PDB file of C-alpha atoms and ligand atoms in Angstrom:
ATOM      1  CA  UNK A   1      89.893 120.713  98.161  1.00  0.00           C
ATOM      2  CA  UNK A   2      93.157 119.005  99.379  1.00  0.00           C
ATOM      3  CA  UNK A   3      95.757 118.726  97.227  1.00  0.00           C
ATOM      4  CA  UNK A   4      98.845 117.970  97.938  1.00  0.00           C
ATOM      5  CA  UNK A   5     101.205 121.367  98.520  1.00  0.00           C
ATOM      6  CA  UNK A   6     104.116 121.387  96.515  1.00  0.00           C
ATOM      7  CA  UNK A   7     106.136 120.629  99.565  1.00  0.00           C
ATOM      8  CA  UNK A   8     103.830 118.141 100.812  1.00  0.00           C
ATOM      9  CA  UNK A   9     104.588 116.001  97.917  1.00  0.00           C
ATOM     10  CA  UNK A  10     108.727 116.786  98.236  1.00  0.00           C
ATOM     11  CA  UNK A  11     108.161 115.412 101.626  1.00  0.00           C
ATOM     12  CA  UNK A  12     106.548 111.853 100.532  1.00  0.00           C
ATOM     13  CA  UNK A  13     109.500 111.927  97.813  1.00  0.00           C
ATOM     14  CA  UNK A  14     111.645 112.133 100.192  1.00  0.00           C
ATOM     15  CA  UNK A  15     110.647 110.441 102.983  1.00  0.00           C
ATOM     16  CA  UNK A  16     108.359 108.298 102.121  1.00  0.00           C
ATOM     17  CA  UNK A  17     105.249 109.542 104.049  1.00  0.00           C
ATOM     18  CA  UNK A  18     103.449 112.941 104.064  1.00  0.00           C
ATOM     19  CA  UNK A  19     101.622 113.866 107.804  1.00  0.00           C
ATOM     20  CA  UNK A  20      98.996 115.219 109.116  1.00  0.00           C
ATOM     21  CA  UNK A  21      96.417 115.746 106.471  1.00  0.00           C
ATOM     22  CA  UNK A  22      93.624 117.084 108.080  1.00  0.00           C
ATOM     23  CA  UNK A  23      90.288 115.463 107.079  1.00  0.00           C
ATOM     24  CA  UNK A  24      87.580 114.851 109.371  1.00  0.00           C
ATOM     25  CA  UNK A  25      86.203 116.845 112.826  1.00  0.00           C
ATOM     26  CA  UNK A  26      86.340 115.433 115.936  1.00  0.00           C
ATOM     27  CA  UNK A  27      82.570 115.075 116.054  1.00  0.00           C
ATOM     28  CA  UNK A  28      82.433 112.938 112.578  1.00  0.00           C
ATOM     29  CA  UNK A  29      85.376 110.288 113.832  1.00  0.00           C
ATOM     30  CA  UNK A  30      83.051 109.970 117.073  1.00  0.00           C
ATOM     31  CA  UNK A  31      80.341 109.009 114.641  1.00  0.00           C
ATOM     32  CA  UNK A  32      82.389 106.540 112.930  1.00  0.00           C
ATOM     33  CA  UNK A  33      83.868 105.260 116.389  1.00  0.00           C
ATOM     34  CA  UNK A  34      80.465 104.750 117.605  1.00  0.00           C
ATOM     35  CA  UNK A  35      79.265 103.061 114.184  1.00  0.00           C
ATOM     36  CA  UNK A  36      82.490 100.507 114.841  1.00  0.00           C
ATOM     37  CA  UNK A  37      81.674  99.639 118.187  1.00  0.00           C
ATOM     38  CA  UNK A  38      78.119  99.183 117.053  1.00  0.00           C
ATOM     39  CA  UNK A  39      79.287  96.370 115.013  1.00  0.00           C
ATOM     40  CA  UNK A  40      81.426  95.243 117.560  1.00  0.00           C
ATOM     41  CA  UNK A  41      78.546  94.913 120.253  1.00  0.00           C
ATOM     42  CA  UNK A  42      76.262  93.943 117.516  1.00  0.00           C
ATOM     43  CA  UNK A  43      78.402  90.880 115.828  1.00  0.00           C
ATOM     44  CA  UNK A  44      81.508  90.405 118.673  1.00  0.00           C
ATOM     45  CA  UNK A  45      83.624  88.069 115.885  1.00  0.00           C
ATOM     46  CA  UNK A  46      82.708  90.285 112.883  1.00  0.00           C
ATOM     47  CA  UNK A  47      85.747  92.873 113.175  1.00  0.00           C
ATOM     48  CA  UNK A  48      88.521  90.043 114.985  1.00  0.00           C
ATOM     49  CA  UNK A  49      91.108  88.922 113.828  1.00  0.00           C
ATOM     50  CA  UNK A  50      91.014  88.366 109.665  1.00  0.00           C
ATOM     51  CA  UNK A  51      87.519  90.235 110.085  1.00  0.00           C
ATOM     52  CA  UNK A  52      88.956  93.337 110.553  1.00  0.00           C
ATOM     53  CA  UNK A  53      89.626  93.648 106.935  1.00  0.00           C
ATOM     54  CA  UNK A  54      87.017  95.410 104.711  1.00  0.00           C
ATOM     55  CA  UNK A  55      85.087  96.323 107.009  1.00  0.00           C
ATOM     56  CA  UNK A  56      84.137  99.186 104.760  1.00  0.00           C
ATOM     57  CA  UNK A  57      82.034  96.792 102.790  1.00  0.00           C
ATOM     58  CA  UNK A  58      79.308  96.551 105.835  1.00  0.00           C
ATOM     59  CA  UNK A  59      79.543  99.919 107.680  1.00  0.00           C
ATOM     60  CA  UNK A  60      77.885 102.653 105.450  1.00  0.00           C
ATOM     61  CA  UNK A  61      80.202 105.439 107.428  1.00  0.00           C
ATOM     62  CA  UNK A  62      83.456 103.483 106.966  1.00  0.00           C
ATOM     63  CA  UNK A  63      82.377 103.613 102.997  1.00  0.00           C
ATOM     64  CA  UNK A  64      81.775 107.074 103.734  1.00  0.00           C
ATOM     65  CA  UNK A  65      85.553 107.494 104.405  1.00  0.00           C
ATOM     66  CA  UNK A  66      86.583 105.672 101.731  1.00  0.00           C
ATOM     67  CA  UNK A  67      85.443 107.376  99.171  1.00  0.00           C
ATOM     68  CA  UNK A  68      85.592 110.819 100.699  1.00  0.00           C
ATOM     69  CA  UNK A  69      86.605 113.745  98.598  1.00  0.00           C
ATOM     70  CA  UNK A  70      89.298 115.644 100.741  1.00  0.00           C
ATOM     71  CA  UNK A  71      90.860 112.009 100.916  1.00  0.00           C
ATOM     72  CA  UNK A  72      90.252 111.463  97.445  1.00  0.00           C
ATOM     73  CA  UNK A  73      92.177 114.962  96.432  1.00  0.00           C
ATOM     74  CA  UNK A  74      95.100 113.862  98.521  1.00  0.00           C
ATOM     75  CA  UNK A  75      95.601 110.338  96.808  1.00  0.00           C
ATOM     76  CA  UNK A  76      95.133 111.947  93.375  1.00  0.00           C
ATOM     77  CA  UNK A  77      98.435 114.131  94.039  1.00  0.00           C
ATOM     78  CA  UNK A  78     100.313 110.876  94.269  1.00  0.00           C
ATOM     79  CA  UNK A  79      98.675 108.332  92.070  1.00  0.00           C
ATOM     80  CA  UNK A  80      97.132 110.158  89.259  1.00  0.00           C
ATOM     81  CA  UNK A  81      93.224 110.709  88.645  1.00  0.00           C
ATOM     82  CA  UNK A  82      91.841 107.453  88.447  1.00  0.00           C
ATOM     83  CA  UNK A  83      91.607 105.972  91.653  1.00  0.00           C
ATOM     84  CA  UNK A  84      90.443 102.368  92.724  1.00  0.00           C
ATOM     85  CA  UNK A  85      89.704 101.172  96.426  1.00  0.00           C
ATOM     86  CA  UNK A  86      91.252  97.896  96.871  1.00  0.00           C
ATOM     87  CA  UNK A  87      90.906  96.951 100.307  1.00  0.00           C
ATOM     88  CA  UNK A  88      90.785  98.349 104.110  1.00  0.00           C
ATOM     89  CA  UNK A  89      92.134  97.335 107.448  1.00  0.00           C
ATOM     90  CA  UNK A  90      90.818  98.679 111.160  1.00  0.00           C
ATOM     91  CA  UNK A  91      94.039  98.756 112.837  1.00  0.00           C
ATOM     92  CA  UNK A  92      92.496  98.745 116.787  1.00  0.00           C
ATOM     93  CA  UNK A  93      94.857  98.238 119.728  1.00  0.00           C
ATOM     94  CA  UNK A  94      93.253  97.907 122.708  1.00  0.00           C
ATOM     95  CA  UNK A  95      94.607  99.037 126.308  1.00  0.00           C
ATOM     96  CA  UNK A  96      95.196  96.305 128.170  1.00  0.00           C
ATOM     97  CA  UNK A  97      96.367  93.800 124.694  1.00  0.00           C
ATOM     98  CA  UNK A  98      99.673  94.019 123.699  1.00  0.00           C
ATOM     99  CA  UNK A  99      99.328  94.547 119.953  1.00  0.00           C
ATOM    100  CA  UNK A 100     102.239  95.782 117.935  1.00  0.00           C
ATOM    101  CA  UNK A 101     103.346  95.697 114.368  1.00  0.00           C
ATOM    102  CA  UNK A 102     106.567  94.449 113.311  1.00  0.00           C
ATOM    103  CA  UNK A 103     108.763  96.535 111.457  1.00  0.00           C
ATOM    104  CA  UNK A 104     107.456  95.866 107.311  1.00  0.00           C
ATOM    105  CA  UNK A 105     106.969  97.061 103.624  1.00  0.00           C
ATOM    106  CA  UNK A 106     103.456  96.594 102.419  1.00  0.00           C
ATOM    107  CA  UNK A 107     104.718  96.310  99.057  1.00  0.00           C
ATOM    108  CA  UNK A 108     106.720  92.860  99.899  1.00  0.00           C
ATOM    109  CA  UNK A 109     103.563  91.044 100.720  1.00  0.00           C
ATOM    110  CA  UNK A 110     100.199  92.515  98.970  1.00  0.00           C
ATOM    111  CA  UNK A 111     101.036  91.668  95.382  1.00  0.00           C
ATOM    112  CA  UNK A 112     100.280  95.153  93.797  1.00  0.00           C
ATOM    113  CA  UNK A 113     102.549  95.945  91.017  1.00  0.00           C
ATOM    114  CA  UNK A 114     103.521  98.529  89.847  1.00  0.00           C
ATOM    115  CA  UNK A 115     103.857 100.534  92.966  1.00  0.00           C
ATOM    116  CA  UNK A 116     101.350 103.587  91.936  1.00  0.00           C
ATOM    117  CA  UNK A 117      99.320 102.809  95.041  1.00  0.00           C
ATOM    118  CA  UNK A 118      99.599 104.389  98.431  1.00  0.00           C
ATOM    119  CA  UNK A 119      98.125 104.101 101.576  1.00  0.00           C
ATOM    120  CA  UNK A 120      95.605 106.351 103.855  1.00  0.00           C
ATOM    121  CA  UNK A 121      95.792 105.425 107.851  1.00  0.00           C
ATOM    122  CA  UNK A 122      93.121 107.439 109.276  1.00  0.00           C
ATOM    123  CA  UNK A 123      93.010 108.515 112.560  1.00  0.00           C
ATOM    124  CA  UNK A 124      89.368 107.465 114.003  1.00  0.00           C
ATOM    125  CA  UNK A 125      91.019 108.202 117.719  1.00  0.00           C
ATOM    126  CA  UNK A 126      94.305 110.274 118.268  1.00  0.00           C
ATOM    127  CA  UNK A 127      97.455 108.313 117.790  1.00  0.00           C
ATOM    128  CA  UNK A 128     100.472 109.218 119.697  1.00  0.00           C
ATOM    129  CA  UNK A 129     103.828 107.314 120.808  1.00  0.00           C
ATOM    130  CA  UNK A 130     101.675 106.820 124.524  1.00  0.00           C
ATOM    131  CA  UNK A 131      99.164 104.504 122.582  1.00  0.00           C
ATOM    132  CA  UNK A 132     101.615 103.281 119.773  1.00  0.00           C
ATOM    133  CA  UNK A 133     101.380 105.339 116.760  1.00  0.00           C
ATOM    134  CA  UNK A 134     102.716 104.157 113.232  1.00  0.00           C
ATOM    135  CA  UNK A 135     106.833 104.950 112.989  1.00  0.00           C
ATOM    136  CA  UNK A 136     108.071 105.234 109.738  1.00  0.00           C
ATOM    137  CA  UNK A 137     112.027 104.507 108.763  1.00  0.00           C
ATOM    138  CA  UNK A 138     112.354 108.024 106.793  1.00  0.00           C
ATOM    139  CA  UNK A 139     113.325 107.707 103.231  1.00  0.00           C
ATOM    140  CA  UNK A 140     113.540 103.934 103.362  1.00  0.00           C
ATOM    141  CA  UNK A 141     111.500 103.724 100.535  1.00  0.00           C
ATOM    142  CA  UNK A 142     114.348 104.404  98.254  1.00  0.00           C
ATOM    143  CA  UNK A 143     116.051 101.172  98.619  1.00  0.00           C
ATOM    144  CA  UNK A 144     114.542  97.856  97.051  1.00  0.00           C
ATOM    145  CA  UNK A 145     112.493  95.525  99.162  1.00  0.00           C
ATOM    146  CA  UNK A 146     114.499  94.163 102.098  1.00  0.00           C
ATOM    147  CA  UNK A 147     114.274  90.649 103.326  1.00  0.00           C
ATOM    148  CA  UNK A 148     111.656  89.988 106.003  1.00  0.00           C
ATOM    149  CA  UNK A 149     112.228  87.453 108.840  1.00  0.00           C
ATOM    150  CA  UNK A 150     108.589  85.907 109.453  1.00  0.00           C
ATOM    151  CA  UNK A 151     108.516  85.630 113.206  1.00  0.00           C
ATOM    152  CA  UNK A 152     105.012  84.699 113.992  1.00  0.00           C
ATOM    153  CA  UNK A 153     103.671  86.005 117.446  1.00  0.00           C
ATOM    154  CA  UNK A 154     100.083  86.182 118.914  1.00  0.00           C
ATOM    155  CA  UNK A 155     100.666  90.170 119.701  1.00  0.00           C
ATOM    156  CA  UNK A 156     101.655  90.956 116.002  1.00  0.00           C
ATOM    157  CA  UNK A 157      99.215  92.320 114.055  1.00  0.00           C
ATOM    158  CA  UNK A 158     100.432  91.430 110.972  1.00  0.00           C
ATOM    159  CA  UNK A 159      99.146  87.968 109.953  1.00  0.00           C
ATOM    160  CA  UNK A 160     102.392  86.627 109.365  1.00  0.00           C
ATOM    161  CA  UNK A 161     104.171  88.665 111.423  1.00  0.00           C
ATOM    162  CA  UNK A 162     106.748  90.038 108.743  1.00  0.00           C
ATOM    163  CA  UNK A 163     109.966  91.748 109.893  1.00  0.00           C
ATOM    164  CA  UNK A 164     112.380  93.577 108.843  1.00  0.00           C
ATOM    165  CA  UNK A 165     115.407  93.388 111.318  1.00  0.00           C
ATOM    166  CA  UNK A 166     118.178  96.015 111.916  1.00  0.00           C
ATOM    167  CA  UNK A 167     115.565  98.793 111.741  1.00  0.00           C
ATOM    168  CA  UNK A 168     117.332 101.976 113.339  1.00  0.00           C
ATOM    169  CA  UNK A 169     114.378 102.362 115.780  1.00  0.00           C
ATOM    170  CA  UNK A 170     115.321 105.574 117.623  1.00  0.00           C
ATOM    171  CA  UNK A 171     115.446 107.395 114.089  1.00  0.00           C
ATOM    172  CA  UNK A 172     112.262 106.679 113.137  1.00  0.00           C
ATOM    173  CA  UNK A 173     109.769 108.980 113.090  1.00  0.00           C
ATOM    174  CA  UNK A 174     106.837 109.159 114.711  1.00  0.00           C
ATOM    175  CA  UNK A 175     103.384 109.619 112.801  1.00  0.00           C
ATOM    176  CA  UNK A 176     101.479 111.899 115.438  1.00  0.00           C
ATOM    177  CA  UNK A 177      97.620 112.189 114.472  1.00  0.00           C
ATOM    178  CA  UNK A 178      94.511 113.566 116.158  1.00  0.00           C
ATOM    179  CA  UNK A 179      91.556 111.737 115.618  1.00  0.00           C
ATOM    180  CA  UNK A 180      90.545 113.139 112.173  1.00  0.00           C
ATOM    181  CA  UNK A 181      94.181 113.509 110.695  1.00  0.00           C
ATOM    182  CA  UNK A 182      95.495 111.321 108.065  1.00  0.00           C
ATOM    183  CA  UNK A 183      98.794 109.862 106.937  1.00  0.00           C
ATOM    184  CA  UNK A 184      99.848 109.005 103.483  1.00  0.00           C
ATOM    185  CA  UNK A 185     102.262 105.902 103.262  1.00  0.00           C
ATOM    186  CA  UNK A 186     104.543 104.858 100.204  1.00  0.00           C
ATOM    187  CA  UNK A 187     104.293 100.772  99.544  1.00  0.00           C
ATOM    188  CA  UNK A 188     107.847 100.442 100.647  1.00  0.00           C
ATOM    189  CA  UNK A 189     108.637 102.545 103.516  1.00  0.00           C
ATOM    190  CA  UNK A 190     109.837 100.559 106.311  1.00  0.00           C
ATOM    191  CA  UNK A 191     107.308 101.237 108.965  1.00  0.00           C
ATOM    192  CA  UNK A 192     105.911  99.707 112.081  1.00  0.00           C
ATOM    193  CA  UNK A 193     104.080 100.449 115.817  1.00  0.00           C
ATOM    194  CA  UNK A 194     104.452  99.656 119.149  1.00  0.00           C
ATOM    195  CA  UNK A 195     102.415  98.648 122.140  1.00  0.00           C
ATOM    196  CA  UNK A 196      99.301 100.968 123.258  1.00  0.00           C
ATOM    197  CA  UNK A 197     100.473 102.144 126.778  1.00  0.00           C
ATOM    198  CA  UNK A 198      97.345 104.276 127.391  1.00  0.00           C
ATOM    199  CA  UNK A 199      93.640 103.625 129.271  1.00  0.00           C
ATOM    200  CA  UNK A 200      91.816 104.068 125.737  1.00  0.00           C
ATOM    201  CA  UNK A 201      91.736 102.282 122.768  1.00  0.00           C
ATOM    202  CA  UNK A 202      94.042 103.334 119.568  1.00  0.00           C
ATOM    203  CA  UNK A 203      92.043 103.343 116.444  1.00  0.00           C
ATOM    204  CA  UNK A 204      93.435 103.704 113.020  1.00  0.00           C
ATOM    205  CA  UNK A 205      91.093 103.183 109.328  1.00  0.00           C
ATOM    206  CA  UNK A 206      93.857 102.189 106.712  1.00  0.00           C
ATOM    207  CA  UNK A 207      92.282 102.162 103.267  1.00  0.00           C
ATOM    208  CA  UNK A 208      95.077  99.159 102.037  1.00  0.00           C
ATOM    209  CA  UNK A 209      95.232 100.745  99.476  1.00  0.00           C
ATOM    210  CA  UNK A 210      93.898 102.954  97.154  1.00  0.00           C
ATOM    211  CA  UNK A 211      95.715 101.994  94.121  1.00  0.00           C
ATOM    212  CA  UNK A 212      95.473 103.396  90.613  1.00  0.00           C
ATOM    213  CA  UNK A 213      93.839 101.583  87.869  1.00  0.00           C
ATOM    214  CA  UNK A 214      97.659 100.640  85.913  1.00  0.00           C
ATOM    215  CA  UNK A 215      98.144  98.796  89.055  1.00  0.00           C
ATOM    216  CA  UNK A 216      97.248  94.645  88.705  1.00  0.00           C
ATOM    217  CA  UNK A 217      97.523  92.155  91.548  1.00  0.00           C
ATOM    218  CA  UNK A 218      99.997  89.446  91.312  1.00  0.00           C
ATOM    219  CA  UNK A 219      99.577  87.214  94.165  1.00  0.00           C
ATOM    220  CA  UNK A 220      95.750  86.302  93.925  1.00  0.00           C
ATOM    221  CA  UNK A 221      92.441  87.960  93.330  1.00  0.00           C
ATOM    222  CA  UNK A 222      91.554  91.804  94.798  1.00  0.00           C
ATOM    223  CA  UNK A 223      88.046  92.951  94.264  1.00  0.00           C
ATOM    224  CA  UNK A 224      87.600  96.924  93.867  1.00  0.00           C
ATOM    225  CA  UNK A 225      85.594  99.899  94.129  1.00  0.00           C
ATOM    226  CA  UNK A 226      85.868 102.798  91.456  1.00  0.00           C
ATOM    227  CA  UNK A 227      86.750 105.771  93.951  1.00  0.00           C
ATOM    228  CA  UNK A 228      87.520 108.654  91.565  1.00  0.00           C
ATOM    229  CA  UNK A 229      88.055 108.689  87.809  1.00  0.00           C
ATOM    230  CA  UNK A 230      87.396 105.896  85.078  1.00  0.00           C
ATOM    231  CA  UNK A 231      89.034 102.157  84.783  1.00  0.00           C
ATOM    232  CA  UNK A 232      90.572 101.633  81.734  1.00  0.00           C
ATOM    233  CA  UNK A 233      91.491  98.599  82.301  1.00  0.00           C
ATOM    234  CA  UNK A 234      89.788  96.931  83.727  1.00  0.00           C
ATOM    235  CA  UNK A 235      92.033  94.561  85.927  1.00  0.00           C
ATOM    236  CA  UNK A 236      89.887  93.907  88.563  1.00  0.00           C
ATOM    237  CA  UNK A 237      86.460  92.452  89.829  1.00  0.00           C
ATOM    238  CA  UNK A 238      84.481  95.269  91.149  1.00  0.00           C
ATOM    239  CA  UNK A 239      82.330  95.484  94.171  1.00  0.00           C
ATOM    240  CA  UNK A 240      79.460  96.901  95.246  1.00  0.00           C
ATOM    241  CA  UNK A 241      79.169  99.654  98.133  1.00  0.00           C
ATOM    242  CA  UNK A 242      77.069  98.394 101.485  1.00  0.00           C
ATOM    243  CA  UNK A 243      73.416  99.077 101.359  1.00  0.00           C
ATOM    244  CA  UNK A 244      72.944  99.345 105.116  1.00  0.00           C
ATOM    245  CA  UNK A 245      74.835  98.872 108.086  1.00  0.00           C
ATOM    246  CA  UNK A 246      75.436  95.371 109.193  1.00  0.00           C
ATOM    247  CA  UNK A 247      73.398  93.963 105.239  1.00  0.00           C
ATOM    248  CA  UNK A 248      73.077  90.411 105.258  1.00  0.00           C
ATOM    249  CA  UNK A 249      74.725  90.297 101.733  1.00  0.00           C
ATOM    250  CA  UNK A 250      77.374  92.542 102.285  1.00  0.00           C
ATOM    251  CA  UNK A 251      78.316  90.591 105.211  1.00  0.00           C
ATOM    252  CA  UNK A 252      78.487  87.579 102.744  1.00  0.00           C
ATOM    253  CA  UNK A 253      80.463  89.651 100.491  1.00  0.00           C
ATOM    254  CA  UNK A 254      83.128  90.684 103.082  1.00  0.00           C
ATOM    255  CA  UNK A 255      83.378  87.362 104.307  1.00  0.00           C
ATOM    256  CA  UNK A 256      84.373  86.047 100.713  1.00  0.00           C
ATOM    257  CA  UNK A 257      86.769  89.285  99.926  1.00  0.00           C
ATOM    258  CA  UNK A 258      88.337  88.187 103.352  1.00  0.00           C
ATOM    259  CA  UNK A 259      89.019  84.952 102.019  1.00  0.00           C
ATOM    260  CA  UNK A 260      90.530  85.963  98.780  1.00  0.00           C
ATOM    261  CA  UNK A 261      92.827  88.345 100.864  1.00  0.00           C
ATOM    262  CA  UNK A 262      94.193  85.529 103.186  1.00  0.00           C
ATOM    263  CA  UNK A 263      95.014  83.383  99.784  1.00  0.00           C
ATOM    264  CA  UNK A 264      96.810  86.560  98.884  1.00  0.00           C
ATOM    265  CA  UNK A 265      98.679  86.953 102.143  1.00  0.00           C
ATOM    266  CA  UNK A 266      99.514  83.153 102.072  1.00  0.00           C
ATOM    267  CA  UNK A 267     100.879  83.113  98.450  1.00  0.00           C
ATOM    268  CA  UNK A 268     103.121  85.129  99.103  1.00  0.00           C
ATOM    269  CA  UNK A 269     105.105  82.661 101.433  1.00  0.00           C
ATOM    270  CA  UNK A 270     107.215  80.543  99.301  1.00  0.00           C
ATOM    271  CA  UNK A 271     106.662  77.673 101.793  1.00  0.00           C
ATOM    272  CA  UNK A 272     105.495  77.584 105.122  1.00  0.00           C
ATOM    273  CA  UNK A 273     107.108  78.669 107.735  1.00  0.00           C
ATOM    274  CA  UNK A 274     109.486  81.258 105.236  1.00  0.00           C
ATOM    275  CA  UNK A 275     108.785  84.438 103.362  1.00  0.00           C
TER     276      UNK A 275
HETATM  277  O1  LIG B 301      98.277 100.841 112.573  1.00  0.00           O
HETATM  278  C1  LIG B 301      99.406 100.400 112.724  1.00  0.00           C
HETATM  279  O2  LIG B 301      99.956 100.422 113.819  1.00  0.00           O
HETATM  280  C2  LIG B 301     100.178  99.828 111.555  1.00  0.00           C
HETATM  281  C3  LIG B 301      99.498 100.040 110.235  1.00  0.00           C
HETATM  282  C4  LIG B 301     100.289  99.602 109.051  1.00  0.00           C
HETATM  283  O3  LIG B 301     101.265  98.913 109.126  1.00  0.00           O
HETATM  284  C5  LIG B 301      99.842 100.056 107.728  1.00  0.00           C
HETATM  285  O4  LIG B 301      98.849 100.784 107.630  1.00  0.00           O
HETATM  286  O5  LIG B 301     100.499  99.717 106.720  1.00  0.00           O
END
């Protein structure tokens, strides 16, 4: 079991985050790395870019993660026992790209109201301030959403490249993980990363988010999988787990959740080219 300690959960209170969970063994998140970059060699375009979402819906062992107990225990500390799955993200920065993410809140952008949701970033590799681990903007999370510039740029990994400015970076803190840890994120903590300065690739599985089932989206049309628990009401289309790695259906399935995601992402501008 992995509950959240007592002063685990003072520490997401206050700050906003609670890190390292520990979760998986080195030899399991070389499994899953190796199931990724299966895919990757398999289908090159099926992870890039906007396919880089969901990508538990077509990799058995990334479903595997999702749903996985010891995760499971943590998320029910903060959101309460019935738990939905409402999305993931492979965060990958590769050595020689210069992929960073803009200082944000999740919450001004994904349309999940109320805020009982949080998310999981899972360390697949390790994640350290060499290869541009997540930085969070302690106890942030307090204040109401901020304004965000939207300052598009090719390196950004954020689709619209959302930004918060005047973010003391030097007091941030850094989110140190070995492959196998986990981090628990509050929906509006000011947090970002920077570049990957190292020879290997930085690898981070963010269950976006794991939300409970009170929580409705505003913005467009989420599809979900019960994780833990029972829906009781009933707010969203559910989804079915992947049969087999790489399943022509679930592919077709991903493809069309992916879609639904970048209406969700785009709704949330009030015209282009603005926030
Ligand atoms: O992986 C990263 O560097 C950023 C991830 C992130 O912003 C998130 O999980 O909300």
């Amino acid at each position: 079991m992995s509950y959240l300690s007592a002063n685990q959960l003072k520490q997401y209170d206050d700050k906003g985050f609670v890190s390292p969970i520990d979760i998986f063994s080195k030899y399991r998140t070389n499994e899953i790395r190796k199931e990724i970059e299966l895919i990757e060699e398999k289908m090159p375009e099926e992870l890039n870019k906007s396919g880089r979402y969901n990508a538990h819906l077509i990799s058995p062992l990334l479903d595997e993660v999702t749903h996985d107990s010891k995760i499971l225990d943590s998320v029910q500390s903060v959101i309460g026992e019935n738990i939905l799955v409402c999305g993931t993200t492979l965060f990958i920065k590769n050595p020689n790209e210069k992929g960073f993410v803009s200082y944000h809140q999740d919450a001004k952008y994904i349309g999940l109201k109320p805020y009982n949701w949080v998310r999981a970033w899972v360390g697949i590799t390790d994640s350290n301030e060499h290869n541009g681990c997540m930085r969070m903007w302690s106890g942030s999370h307090k204040n109401n959403l901020k304004d965000h510039d939207q300052m598009f740029n090719e390196s950004n990994l954020l689709t619209r490249g959302q930004t918060v400015n005047n973010v003391p970076i030097d007091k941030t803190t850094p989110l140190i993980l070995k492959a196998g840890q986990m981090s628990l994120h509050h929906p509006t903590v000011v947090h970002g990363s920077d570049l990957n300065k190292s020879n290997d690739r930085r690898i981070g599985f963010v269950i976006q988010s794991y939300i409970g089932t009170d929580v409705k989206q505003v913005l467009g049309e989420n599809s979900v999988q019960l994780a833990r628990g029972f829906d009781e009401f009933n707010y969203h289309k559910t989804i079915d787990r992947p049969k087999s790695l790489m399943n022509k259906n679930d592919l077709k399935v991903k493809k069309q959740e992916n879609g639904n995601l970048q209406k969700i992402f785009y709704n949330g501008s009030r015209k282009i080219g603005q926030y």
